[in-house]
C-alpha cells in the first residue's frame, strides 16, 4: 500500500516546507527547561527531543535526512544508521539487539520487566516508561513482544508522542494478526512492515547467513525518504546474509502452519516421551533429540501464539491426528490379518504350524526392525 509524501522533493532541494516546522525556538526552550527538573529518563528523552528539534520537519525520517544534510559522509553508511525502539526485550528482543547494536544502530529498549542492566550490557538504553521511549522519536518501533500480548502492548504505547510518520515493524511468528492489528490501531501516516525472521537464538547460533527472512511492506509512504528508511530497515537483515523473501502475510501464515507449527507440535509431542540419548543413537534419533531442544527452548507462549493466531493451525493439528491414526491403522490391520488367518483359516497340521513364522516375526508393512534402515549406523 503506498501513501503520497509531498515533502520528499522539498527535502532534496532544501526548500522551506509548508508543513509545521519543529525548530520553533519556543519548543526547544521548553524542552530544555523541562529537562532540568525531570528524572534521568526524562532527561534522556528530552535530549533526544533536542536532537529532533534540529531536524527541519517532524515528518521526515531522521536517518534519511542525514544523508541529504551531510554530503561529506559516506552516504551509504550513514543512511543505514537508525534509532530503533525494541518493544519487548525478552529472549528474542535481546537476540535481535545484539546484531542491531553491532551494525551501529541505536537501540532503545522497552519491556514489561526491568531489563536496564541487560540493556546496558548490550549497549542499549532501557526505558521503563513508554512515554519516555516515544518521546525519543525513534525512526523505527520494532514490536518483539509475545504474540499473545501484542495487542495490549501496542495499545499501551502513546503513539501520539512519536513522529507523525514513524515506521512500525514487527517480528511476530504469525503475520495476518499483527498486520490487521497495526493497520487497525496506528495512525494512517505511520509506515508498517510486517516481518518474520524465520530463525532464533538456537537455529542462528552461527549467524543469520542463508536463513529466511519473510517481509511484507504493508504500508510505506510513497516518497524517497520513507522508502529509503524502509530499505534501511530491511537492509539490517539483508546485510547479515538472510534470504530475503517478500510475501503477503496471508501466504506466510499458510506456509508457516505447515513448517513452523508442525515442527513445534512434533517437537513438543516428542518431548512428552521424555526421550534420552542412548549408547546406540542413530542419526535420525539425534535429529529428533535436537528438534525437541530447538522447539522446547522457546516459550510456551510462543507456541500457543502459533496455534491461537494462525487460522490454519487447527486444520493442521487435525491432519496430524488423522495421519497418526492412519499409520497406526495400517499397522494394526496387518496384525489383525495375521491373527485372523491363524484363528479362522483351515487348522494347520503340526508340521505346517511349526514352519509358519511366529506372529511377532510376521511381515506387516515395511521394515519394522530397522535392518534396512538407511539411517541405522
Ligand atoms: P515470547 O514468549 O513469545 O515473548 C516474550 C516477550 O513478550 C518478552 O519481551 C515479554 O516481556 C513479553 N510479554 C509476554 N507477556 C507479556 C504481557 N502480558 N505484557 C507485556 N509483555 C509481555 O518469546 P520470544 O522468544 O522473546 O519471542 C518474542 C517475539 O518474537 C514473539 O512474537 C515471537 O513470535 C517472535 N519470534 C521469536 C523467535 C524465536 O526464535 N524465539 C523467532 C522469530 C520470531 P518481559 O520479558 O518484559 O516480561
CSV table of C-alpha atoms and ligand atoms in Angstrom, one decimal:
chain,number,residue,atom,x,y,z
A,1,UNK,CA,0.0,0.0,0.0
A,2,UNK,CA,1.6,3.3,-1.0
A,3,UNK,CA,1.0,6.7,0.5
A,4,UNK,CA,1.9,10.0,-1.0
A,5,UNK,CA,4.5,12.3,0.5
A,6,UNK,CA,4.8,15.7,-1.0
A,7,UNK,CA,7.7,16.8,1.2
A,8,UNK,CA,10.2,14.5,-0.4
A,9,UNK,CA,11.3,16.9,-3.2
A,10,UNK,CA,11.4,19.8,-0.8
A,11,UNK,CA,13.8,17.8,1.3
A,12,UNK,CA,16.1,17.1,-1.6
A,13,UNK,CA,16.0,20.7,-2.8
A,14,UNK,CA,16.3,22.0,0.7
A,15,UNK,CA,13.3,24.3,0.2
A,16,UNK,CA,11.1,25.6,3.1
A,17,UNK,CA,8.2,23.3,3.6
A,18,UNK,CA,4.6,24.5,4.0
A,19,UNK,CA,4.1,22.0,6.8
A,20,UNK,CA,4.6,22.5,10.6
A,21,UNK,CA,8.2,23.1,11.5
A,22,UNK,CA,9.9,21.7,14.6
A,23,UNK,CA,12.7,24.2,15.1
A,24,UNK,CA,10.4,26.7,16.7
A,25,UNK,CA,12.7,28.1,19.3
A,26,UNK,CA,9.9,28.2,21.9
A,27,UNK,CA,9.7,24.5,21.7
A,28,UNK,CA,13.4,24.0,22.2
A,29,UNK,CA,13.5,26.2,25.3
A,30,UNK,CA,10.5,24.4,26.7
A,31,UNK,CA,12.3,21.0,26.3
A,32,UNK,CA,15.5,22.4,28.0
A,33,UNK,CA,13.6,23.8,30.9
A,34,UNK,CA,11.6,20.6,31.4
A,35,UNK,CA,14.9,18.6,31.3
A,36,UNK,CA,16.3,20.5,34.3
A,37,UNK,CA,13.7,19.2,36.7
A,38,UNK,CA,13.0,15.8,35.1
A,39,UNK,CA,14.1,12.3,36.1
A,40,UNK,CA,17.2,10.8,34.4
A,41,UNK,CA,14.9,9.0,32.0
A,42,UNK,CA,13.0,12.2,31.2
A,43,UNK,CA,16.3,13.9,30.7
A,44,UNK,CA,17.4,11.3,28.2
A,45,UNK,CA,14.1,11.7,26.4
A,46,UNK,CA,14.5,15.5,26.5
A,47,UNK,CA,18.0,15.3,25.0
A,48,UNK,CA,16.6,13.2,22.2
A,49,UNK,CA,13.9,15.8,21.6
A,50,UNK,CA,16.5,18.5,21.4
A,51,UNK,CA,18.2,16.4,18.7
A,52,UNK,CA,14.9,16.1,16.9
A,53,UNK,CA,14.3,19.8,17.2
A,54,UNK,CA,17.3,20.3,14.9
A,55,UNK,CA,15.6,18.4,12.2
A,56,UNK,CA,13.6,20.6,9.8
A,57,UNK,CA,10.4,18.5,9.5
A,58,UNK,CA,8.9,16.2,12.0
A,59,UNK,CA,7.6,14.0,9.2
A,60,UNK,CA,11.0,13.3,7.6
A,61,UNK,CA,12.7,10.1,8.7
A,62,UNK,CA,15.8,11.1,10.6
A,63,UNK,CA,18.3,8.6,9.2
A,64,UNK,CA,17.4,9.6,5.7
A,65,UNK,CA,17.7,13.3,6.3
A,66,UNK,CA,21.2,12.9,7.5
A,67,UNK,CA,22.1,11.7,4.0
A,68,UNK,CA,20.9,14.9,2.5
A,69,UNK,CA,22.4,17.1,5.2
A,70,UNK,CA,26.0,16.0,5.1
A,71,UNK,CA,27.4,15.2,1.7
A,72,UNK,CA,30.9,14.7,3.2
A,73,UNK,CA,29.9,11.5,5.0
A,74,UNK,CA,29.8,8.1,3.4
A,75,UNK,CA,26.2,8.3,2.4
A,76,UNK,CA,25.5,4.6,2.3
A,77,UNK,CA,26.9,4.0,5.8
A,78,UNK,CA,25.1,6.9,7.4
A,79,UNK,CA,21.8,6.2,5.8
A,80,UNK,CA,21.7,2.8,7.4
A,81,UNK,CA,22.1,4.1,11.0
A,82,UNK,CA,18.6,4.1,12.6
A,83,UNK,CA,17.3,4.6,16.0
A,84,UNK,CA,15.2,1.6,16.8
A,85,UNK,CA,12.8,1.1,19.7
A,86,UNK,CA,12.7,-2.6,20.6
A,87,UNK,CA,9.4,-3.1,22.3
A,88,UNK,CA,9.6,-6.5,24.2
A,89,UNK,CA,13.1,-7.1,25.4
A,90,UNK,CA,12.8,-10.8,26.3
A,91,UNK,CA,14.6,-13.6,24.7
A,92,UNK,CA,14.1,-12.5,21.1
A,93,UNK,CA,14.4,-8.8,21.6
A,94,UNK,CA,17.8,-9.3,23.1
A,95,UNK,CA,18.8,-11.7,20.4
A,96,UNK,CA,18.0,-9.1,17.7
A,97,UNK,CA,19.5,-6.2,19.7
A,98,UNK,CA,23.0,-7.8,19.7
A,99,UNK,CA,23.1,-7.5,15.9
A,100,UNK,CA,21.4,-4.1,15.7
A,101,UNK,CA,24.0,-2.6,18.0
A,102,UNK,CA,26.8,-4.3,16.2
A,103,UNK,CA,25.6,-2.7,13.0
A,104,UNK,CA,25.8,0.7,14.6
A,105,UNK,CA,22.1,1.3,15.1
A,106,UNK,CA,20.9,3.0,18.3
A,107,UNK,CA,18.6,0.7,20.3
A,108,UNK,CA,16.0,2.0,22.8
A,109,UNK,CA,14.5,-1.0,24.7
A,110,UNK,CA,11.2,-1.2,26.5
A,111,UNK,CA,9.6,-4.2,28.2
A,112,UNK,CA,7.2,-5.2,30.9
A,113,UNK,CA,10.1,-6.4,33.1
A,114,UNK,CA,13.0,-4.2,34.1
A,115,UNK,CA,15.9,-5.0,31.8
A,116,UNK,CA,18.0,-1.9,32.4
A,117,UNK,CA,21.1,-3.9,33.4
A,118,UNK,CA,20.9,-6.3,30.5
A,119,UNK,CA,20.2,-3.4,28.0
A,120,UNK,CA,23.3,-1.6,29.3
A,121,UNK,CA,25.4,-4.7,28.7
A,122,UNK,CA,24.2,-4.7,25.1
A,123,UNK,CA,24.9,-1.1,24.6
A,124,UNK,CA,21.2,-0.2,24.5
A,125,UNK,CA,19.2,2.2,26.7
A,126,UNK,CA,16.2,0.9,28.7
A,127,UNK,CA,13.0,2.8,29.1
A,128,UNK,CA,10.6,1.5,31.7
A,129,UNK,CA,8.0,4.2,30.7
A,130,UNK,CA,6.6,4.0,27.2
A,131,UNK,CA,6.1,7.8,27.2
A,132,UNK,CA,9.8,8.4,27.7
A,133,UNK,CA,10.5,5.9,24.9
A,134,UNK,CA,8.2,7.5,22.4
A,135,UNK,CA,9.5,11.0,23.3
A,136,UNK,CA,12.9,9.9,21.9
A,137,UNK,CA,11.2,9.8,18.5
A,138,UNK,CA,12.8,6.5,17.2
A,139,UNK,CA,12.9,6.0,13.4
A,140,UNK,CA,11.5,2.5,13.8
A,141,UNK,CA,9.4,0.9,16.5
A,142,UNK,CA,10.0,-2.8,16.4
A,143,UNK,CA,7.4,-5.0,18.1
A,144,UNK,CA,9.1,-8.0,19.6
A,145,UNK,CA,6.6,-8.9,22.3
A,146,UNK,CA,4.8,-12.2,22.6
A,147,UNK,CA,2.0,-12.9,20.1
A,148,UNK,CA,-0.5,-13.2,23.0
A,149,UNK,CA,0.5,-9.8,24.5
A,150,UNK,CA,0.9,-7.9,21.2
A,151,UNK,CA,-2.4,-6.1,21.2
A,152,UNK,CA,-2.2,-5.0,24.9
A,153,UNK,CA,1.4,-3.8,24.4
A,154,UNK,CA,0.7,-1.9,21.3
A,155,UNK,CA,-2.3,-0.2,22.9
A,156,UNK,CA,-0.1,0.8,25.9
A,157,UNK,CA,2.2,2.9,23.6
A,158,UNK,CA,1.4,6.6,23.5
A,159,UNK,CA,1.9,6.7,19.7
A,160,UNK,CA,0.8,10.4,19.6
A,161,UNK,CA,4.2,11.2,21.1
A,162,UNK,CA,6.0,9.6,18.1
A,163,UNK,CA,6.9,11.4,14.9
A,164,UNK,CA,3.9,11.5,12.6
A,165,UNK,CA,5.3,9.0,10.1
A,166,UNK,CA,7.1,6.6,12.3
A,167,UNK,CA,7.9,3.2,10.8
A,168,UNK,CA,6.3,0.3,12.8
A,169,UNK,CA,7.6,-3.2,12.2
A,170,UNK,CA,7.0,-6.5,14.0
A,171,UNK,CA,8.7,-9.9,14.1
A,172,UNK,CA,5.8,-11.9,15.4
A,173,UNK,CA,5.8,-15.5,14.2
A,174,UNK,CA,2.3,-15.2,12.8
A,175,UNK,CA,1.6,-12.4,10.3
A,176,UNK,CA,-2.0,-11.8,9.5
A,177,UNK,CA,-2.8,-11.0,13.1
A,178,UNK,CA,-0.2,-8.2,13.6
A,179,UNK,CA,-0.9,-6.9,10.1
A,180,UNK,CA,-4.6,-6.3,10.9
A,181,UNK,CA,-3.7,-5.1,14.4
A,182,UNK,CA,-1.2,-2.5,13.2
A,183,UNK,CA,-3.4,-1.3,10.3
A,184,UNK,CA,-6.4,-1.0,12.7
A,185,UNK,CA,-4.5,0.7,15.5
A,186,UNK,CA,-1.9,3.1,14.1
A,187,UNK,CA,-2.5,6.5,12.5
A,188,UNK,CA,-2.6,6.4,8.7
A,189,UNK,CA,0.6,8.4,8.4
A,190,UNK,CA,2.6,5.6,10.0
A,191,UNK,CA,4.5,3.1,7.8
A,192,UNK,CA,4.1,-0.6,8.5
A,193,UNK,CA,6.3,-3.5,7.6
A,194,UNK,CA,5.4,-7.0,8.9
A,195,UNK,CA,8.3,-9.4,9.1
A,196,UNK,CA,9.2,-12.8,10.4
A,197,UNK,CA,12.9,-13.7,10.7
A,198,UNK,CA,12.5,-17.5,10.5
A,199,UNK,CA,15.3,-18.3,12.9
A,200,UNK,CA,16.1,-17.8,16.5
A,201,UNK,CA,18.9,-17.9,19.0
A,202,UNK,CA,19.2,-21.7,18.6
A,203,UNK,CA,19.0,-22.1,14.8
A,204,UNK,CA,21.0,-18.9,14.1
A,205,UNK,CA,23.7,-19.6,16.7
A,206,UNK,CA,26.4,-19.4,13.9
A,207,UNK,CA,25.0,-16.4,12.1
A,208,UNK,CA,22.0,-15.4,10.0
A,209,UNK,CA,23.5,-16.2,6.6
A,210,UNK,CA,21.2,-18.1,4.3
A,211,UNK,CA,18.3,-18.1,6.8
A,212,UNK,CA,14.9,-16.9,5.5
A,213,UNK,CA,13.6,-13.5,6.4
A,214,UNK,CA,10.0,-13.0,5.4
A,215,UNK,CA,8.6,-9.5,5.0
A,216,UNK,CA,5.5,-7.7,3.7
A,217,UNK,CA,5.7,-3.9,3.1
A,218,UNK,CA,2.1,-3.4,4.3
A,219,UNK,CA,2.2,0.4,4.0
A,220,UNK,CA,5.2,2.5,3.1
A,221,UNK,CA,4.7,6.2,2.2
A,222,UNK,CA,5.3,6.9,-1.5
A,223,UNK,CA,8.3,9.3,-1.1
A,224,UNK,CA,12.0,8.7,-1.4
A,225,UNK,CA,12.8,9.4,2.3
A,226,UNK,CA,10.2,6.9,3.6
A,227,UNK,CA,11.1,4.3,1.0
A,228,UNK,CA,14.8,4.7,1.9
A,229,UNK,CA,14.0,4.3,5.6
A,230,UNK,CA,12.1,1.1,4.9
A,231,UNK,CA,15.0,-0.2,2.8
A,232,UNK,CA,17.5,0.7,5.5
A,233,UNK,CA,15.5,-1.3,8.0
A,234,UNK,CA,15.2,-4.3,5.7
A,235,UNK,CA,18.9,-4.0,4.9
A,236,UNK,CA,19.7,-4.9,8.5
A,237,UNK,CA,18.7,-8.5,7.6
A,238,UNK,CA,20.0,-8.5,4.1
A,239,UNK,CA,23.4,-7.3,5.3
A,240,UNK,CA,23.6,-10.3,7.6
A,241,UNK,CA,23.1,-12.6,4.6
A,242,UNK,CA,19.4,-13.5,5.2
A,243,UNK,CA,17.5,-15.0,2.3
A,244,UNK,CA,15.0,-12.1,1.8
A,245,UNK,CA,11.5,-13.5,1.0
A,246,UNK,CA,8.8,-10.9,0.2
A,247,UNK,CA,5.4,-12.4,0.6
A,248,UNK,CA,1.9,-11.5,1.8
A,249,UNK,CA,1.1,-12.1,5.4
A,250,UNK,CA,-1.7,-14.5,4.4
A,251,UNK,CA,0.7,-16.5,2.3
A,252,UNK,CA,3.2,-16.6,5.2
A,253,UNK,CA,0.6,-18.0,7.6
A,254,UNK,CA,-0.5,-20.7,5.1
A,255,UNK,CA,3.1,-21.9,4.8
A,256,UNK,CA,4.0,-21.3,8.5
A,257,UNK,CA,1.3,-23.7,9.7
A,258,UNK,CA,3.0,-26.4,7.7
A,259,UNK,CA,6.5,-25.5,8.6
A,260,UNK,CA,6.7,-23.9,11.9
A,261,UNK,CA,3.5,-25.0,13.8
A,262,UNK,CA,4.0,-28.6,12.6
A,263,UNK,CA,7.7,-28.6,13.6
A,264,UNK,CA,6.9,-27.2,17.1
A,265,UNK,CA,4.0,-29.6,17.6
A,266,UNK,CA,6.1,-32.6,16.7
A,267,UNK,CA,8.9,-31.3,18.9
A,268,UNK,CA,6.6,-30.8,21.9
A,269,UNK,CA,4.8,-34.1,21.4
A,270,UNK,CA,8.1,-36.0,21.3
A,271,UNK,CA,9.2,-34.1,24.5
A,272,UNK,CA,6.2,-35.7,26.3
A,273,UNK,CA,8.0,-39.1,25.8
A,274,UNK,CA,11.0,-37.8,27.8
A,275,UNK,CA,13.4,-39.3,25.3
A,276,UNK,CA,17.0,-39.7,26.4
A,277,UNK,CA,20.2,-40.3,24.5
A,278,UNK,CA,21.2,-43.9,24.3
A,279,UNK,CA,24.6,-45.7,23.6
A,280,UNK,CA,23.2,-46.6,20.1
A,281,UNK,CA,21.7,-43.4,18.9
A,282,UNK,CA,21.0,-43.3,15.2
A,283,UNK,CA,21.4,-40.1,13.2
A,284,UNK,CA,17.6,-39.9,12.9
A,285,UNK,CA,17.2,-40.3,16.7
A,286,UNK,CA,19.7,-37.5,17.3
A,287,UNK,CA,17.7,-35.3,14.8
A,288,UNK,CA,14.6,-35.9,17.0
A,289,UNK,CA,16.5,-35.0,20.2
A,290,UNK,CA,17.7,-31.8,18.6
A,291,UNK,CA,14.2,-31.0,17.4
A,292,UNK,CA,13.0,-31.3,21.0
A,293,UNK,CA,15.7,-29.0,22.2
A,294,UNK,CA,15.1,-26.4,19.5
A,295,UNK,CA,11.4,-26.2,19.9
A,296,UNK,CA,11.1,-26.5,23.7
A,297,UNK,CA,13.7,-23.8,24.3
A,298,UNK,CA,11.1,-21.3,23.0
A,299,UNK,CA,8.4,-20.2,25.5
A,300,UNK,CA,5.1,-22.0,25.6
A,301,UNK,CA,3.5,-18.6,24.9
A,302,UNK,CA,5.2,-18.5,21.6
A,303,UNK,CA,3.9,-22.0,20.7
A,304,UNK,CA,0.4,-21.1,21.9
A,305,UNK,CA,0.5,-18.0,19.8
A,306,UNK,CA,1.3,-20.0,16.7
A,307,UNK,CA,-1.8,-22.0,17.4
A,308,UNK,CA,-4.2,-19.3,18.5
A,309,UNK,CA,-3.3,-16.7,16.0
A,310,UNK,CA,-2.8,-18.7,12.8
A,311,UNK,CA,-6.1,-19.6,11.1
A,312,UNK,CA,-4.5,-22.6,9.5
A,313,UNK,CA,-3.2,-24.3,12.7
A,314,UNK,CA,-6.4,-26.1,13.8
A,315,UNK,CA,-6.7,-27.8,10.4
A,316,UNK,CA,-3.0,-28.8,10.6
A,317,UNK,CA,-3.5,-30.3,14.0
A,318,UNK,CA,-6.5,-32.3,12.8
A,319,UNK,CA,-4.5,-33.5,9.8
A,320,UNK,CA,-1.6,-34.6,12.1
A,321,UNK,CA,-4.0,-36.5,14.3
A,322,UNK,CA,-5.5,-38.2,11.2
A,323,UNK,CA,-2.0,-39.1,9.9
A,324,UNK,CA,-1.1,-40.7,13.2
A,325,UNK,CA,-4.3,-42.7,13.2
A,326,UNK,CA,-3.8,-43.8,9.6
A,327,UNK,CA,-0.3,-45.1,10.3
A,328,UNK,CA,-1.5,-46.9,13.4
A,329,UNK,CA,-4.4,-48.4,11.5
A,330,UNK,CA,-2.1,-49.7,8.8
A,331,UNK,CA,0.0,-51.5,11.4
A,332,UNK,CA,-2.9,-52.9,13.3
A,333,UNK,CA,-4.7,-54.0,10.1
A,334,UNK,CA,-1.7,-56.1,9.2
A,335,UNK,CA,-1.6,-57.6,12.7
A,336,UNK,CA,-5.3,-58.4,12.5
A,337,UNK,CA,-4.8,-60.1,9.1
A,338,UNK,CA,-2.2,-62.5,10.6
A,339,UNK,CA,-4.4,-63.2,13.6
A,340,UNK,CA,-7.4,-63.8,11.5
A,341,UNK,CA,-5.6,-66.3,9.3
A,342,UNK,CA,-4.4,-68.2,12.4
A,343,UNK,CA,-7.8,-68.2,14.0
A,344,UNK,CA,-10.2,-68.8,11.1
A,345,UNK,CA,-8.4,-70.5,8.2
A,346,UNK,CA,-8.2,-74.3,8.0
A,347,UNK,CA,-6.4,-75.7,11.0
A,348,UNK,CA,-2.8,-76.3,10.3
A,349,UNK,CA,-1.2,-79.7,10.8
A,350,UNK,CA,1.6,-79.7,13.3
A,351,UNK,CA,4.3,-79.7,10.6
A,352,UNK,CA,2.9,-76.6,8.8
A,353,UNK,CA,2.3,-74.8,12.1
A,354,UNK,CA,5.9,-75.4,13.1
A,355,UNK,CA,7.1,-73.9,9.7
A,356,UNK,CA,4.9,-70.8,10.0
A,357,UNK,CA,6.5,-67.6,11.2
A,358,UNK,CA,5.6,-66.6,14.7
A,359,UNK,CA,3.2,-63.6,14.9
A,360,UNK,CA,6.0,-61.3,16.1
A,361,UNK,CA,8.1,-62.0,13.1
A,362,UNK,CA,5.3,-61.7,10.5
A,363,UNK,CA,6.0,-59.0,7.9
A,364,UNK,CA,3.4,-56.3,8.5
A,365,UNK,CA,4.1,-53.4,6.2
A,366,UNK,CA,7.5,-52.1,5.9
A,367,UNK,CA,10.7,-52.9,7.7
A,368,UNK,CA,10.0,-52.6,11.4
A,369,UNK,CA,13.1,-53.9,12.9
A,370,UNK,CA,15.3,-51.4,11.2
A,371,UNK,CA,17.5,-53.9,9.3
A,372,UNK,CA,17.1,-51.9,6.1
A,373,UNK,CA,17.0,-48.5,7.9
A,374,UNK,CA,19.2,-46.2,5.8
A,375,UNK,CA,19.9,-44.2,8.9
A,376,UNK,CA,21.0,-47.1,11.1
A,377,UNK,CA,24.6,-46.9,12.0
B,1,LIG,P1,7.7,-14.8,23.8
B,1,LIG,O1,7.4,-15.6,25.0
B,1,LIG,O2,6.9,-15.0,22.6
B,1,LIG,O3,7.7,-13.3,24.1
B,1,LIG,C1,8.4,-12.8,25.3
B,1,LIG,C2,8.3,-11.3,25.3
B,1,LIG,O4,6.9,-10.9,25.4
B,1,LIG,C3,9.0,-10.6,26.4
B,1,LIG,O5,9.6,-9.4,25.9
B,1,LIG,C4,7.9,-10.3,27.4
B,1,LIG,O6,8.2,-9.2,28.2
B,1,LIG,C5,6.8,-10.0,26.5
B,1,LIG,N1,5.5,-10.3,27.2
B,1,LIG,C6,4.9,-11.5,27.4
B,1,LIG,N2,3.7,-11.4,28.0
B,1,LIG,C7,3.5,-10.1,28.2
B,1,LIG,C8,2.5,-9.3,28.8
B,1,LIG,N3,1.4,-9.9,29.3
B,1,LIG,N4,2.6,-7.9,28.7
B,1,LIG,C9,3.7,-7.3,28.2
B,1,LIG,N5,4.7,-8.0,27.7
B,1,LIG,C10,4.6,-9.4,27.7
B,1,LIG,O7,9.3,-15.2,23.5
B,1,LIG,P2,10.3,-14.6,22.5
B,1,LIG,O8,11.1,-15.7,22.0
B,1,LIG,O9,11.1,-13.5,23.2
B,1,LIG,O10,9.5,-14.0,21.2
B,1,LIG,C11,9.2,-12.7,21.1
B,1,LIG,C12,8.5,-12.5,19.7
B,1,LIG,O11,9.4,-12.8,18.7
B,1,LIG,C13,7.3,-13.3,19.5
B,1,LIG,O12,6.3,-12.6,18.9
B,1,LIG,C14,7.8,-14.4,18.6
B,1,LIG,O13,6.7,-15.0,17.8
B,1,LIG,C15,8.8,-13.7,17.8
B,1,LIG,N6,9.9,-14.6,17.2
B,1,LIG,C16,10.5,-15.4,18.0
B,1,LIG,C17,11.5,-16.2,17.5
B,1,LIG,C18,12.3,-17.1,18.4
B,1,LIG,O14,13.1,-17.9,17.9
B,1,LIG,N7,12.2,-17.1,19.7
B,1,LIG,C19,11.8,-16.2,16.1
B,1,LIG,C20,11.0,-15.3,15.3
B,1,LIG,C21,10.1,-14.5,15.9
B,1,LIG,P3,9.0,-9.3,29.6
B,1,LIG,O15,10.2,-10.2,29.3
B,1,LIG,O16,9.3,-7.9,29.9
B,1,LIG,O17,8.1,-10.0,30.6
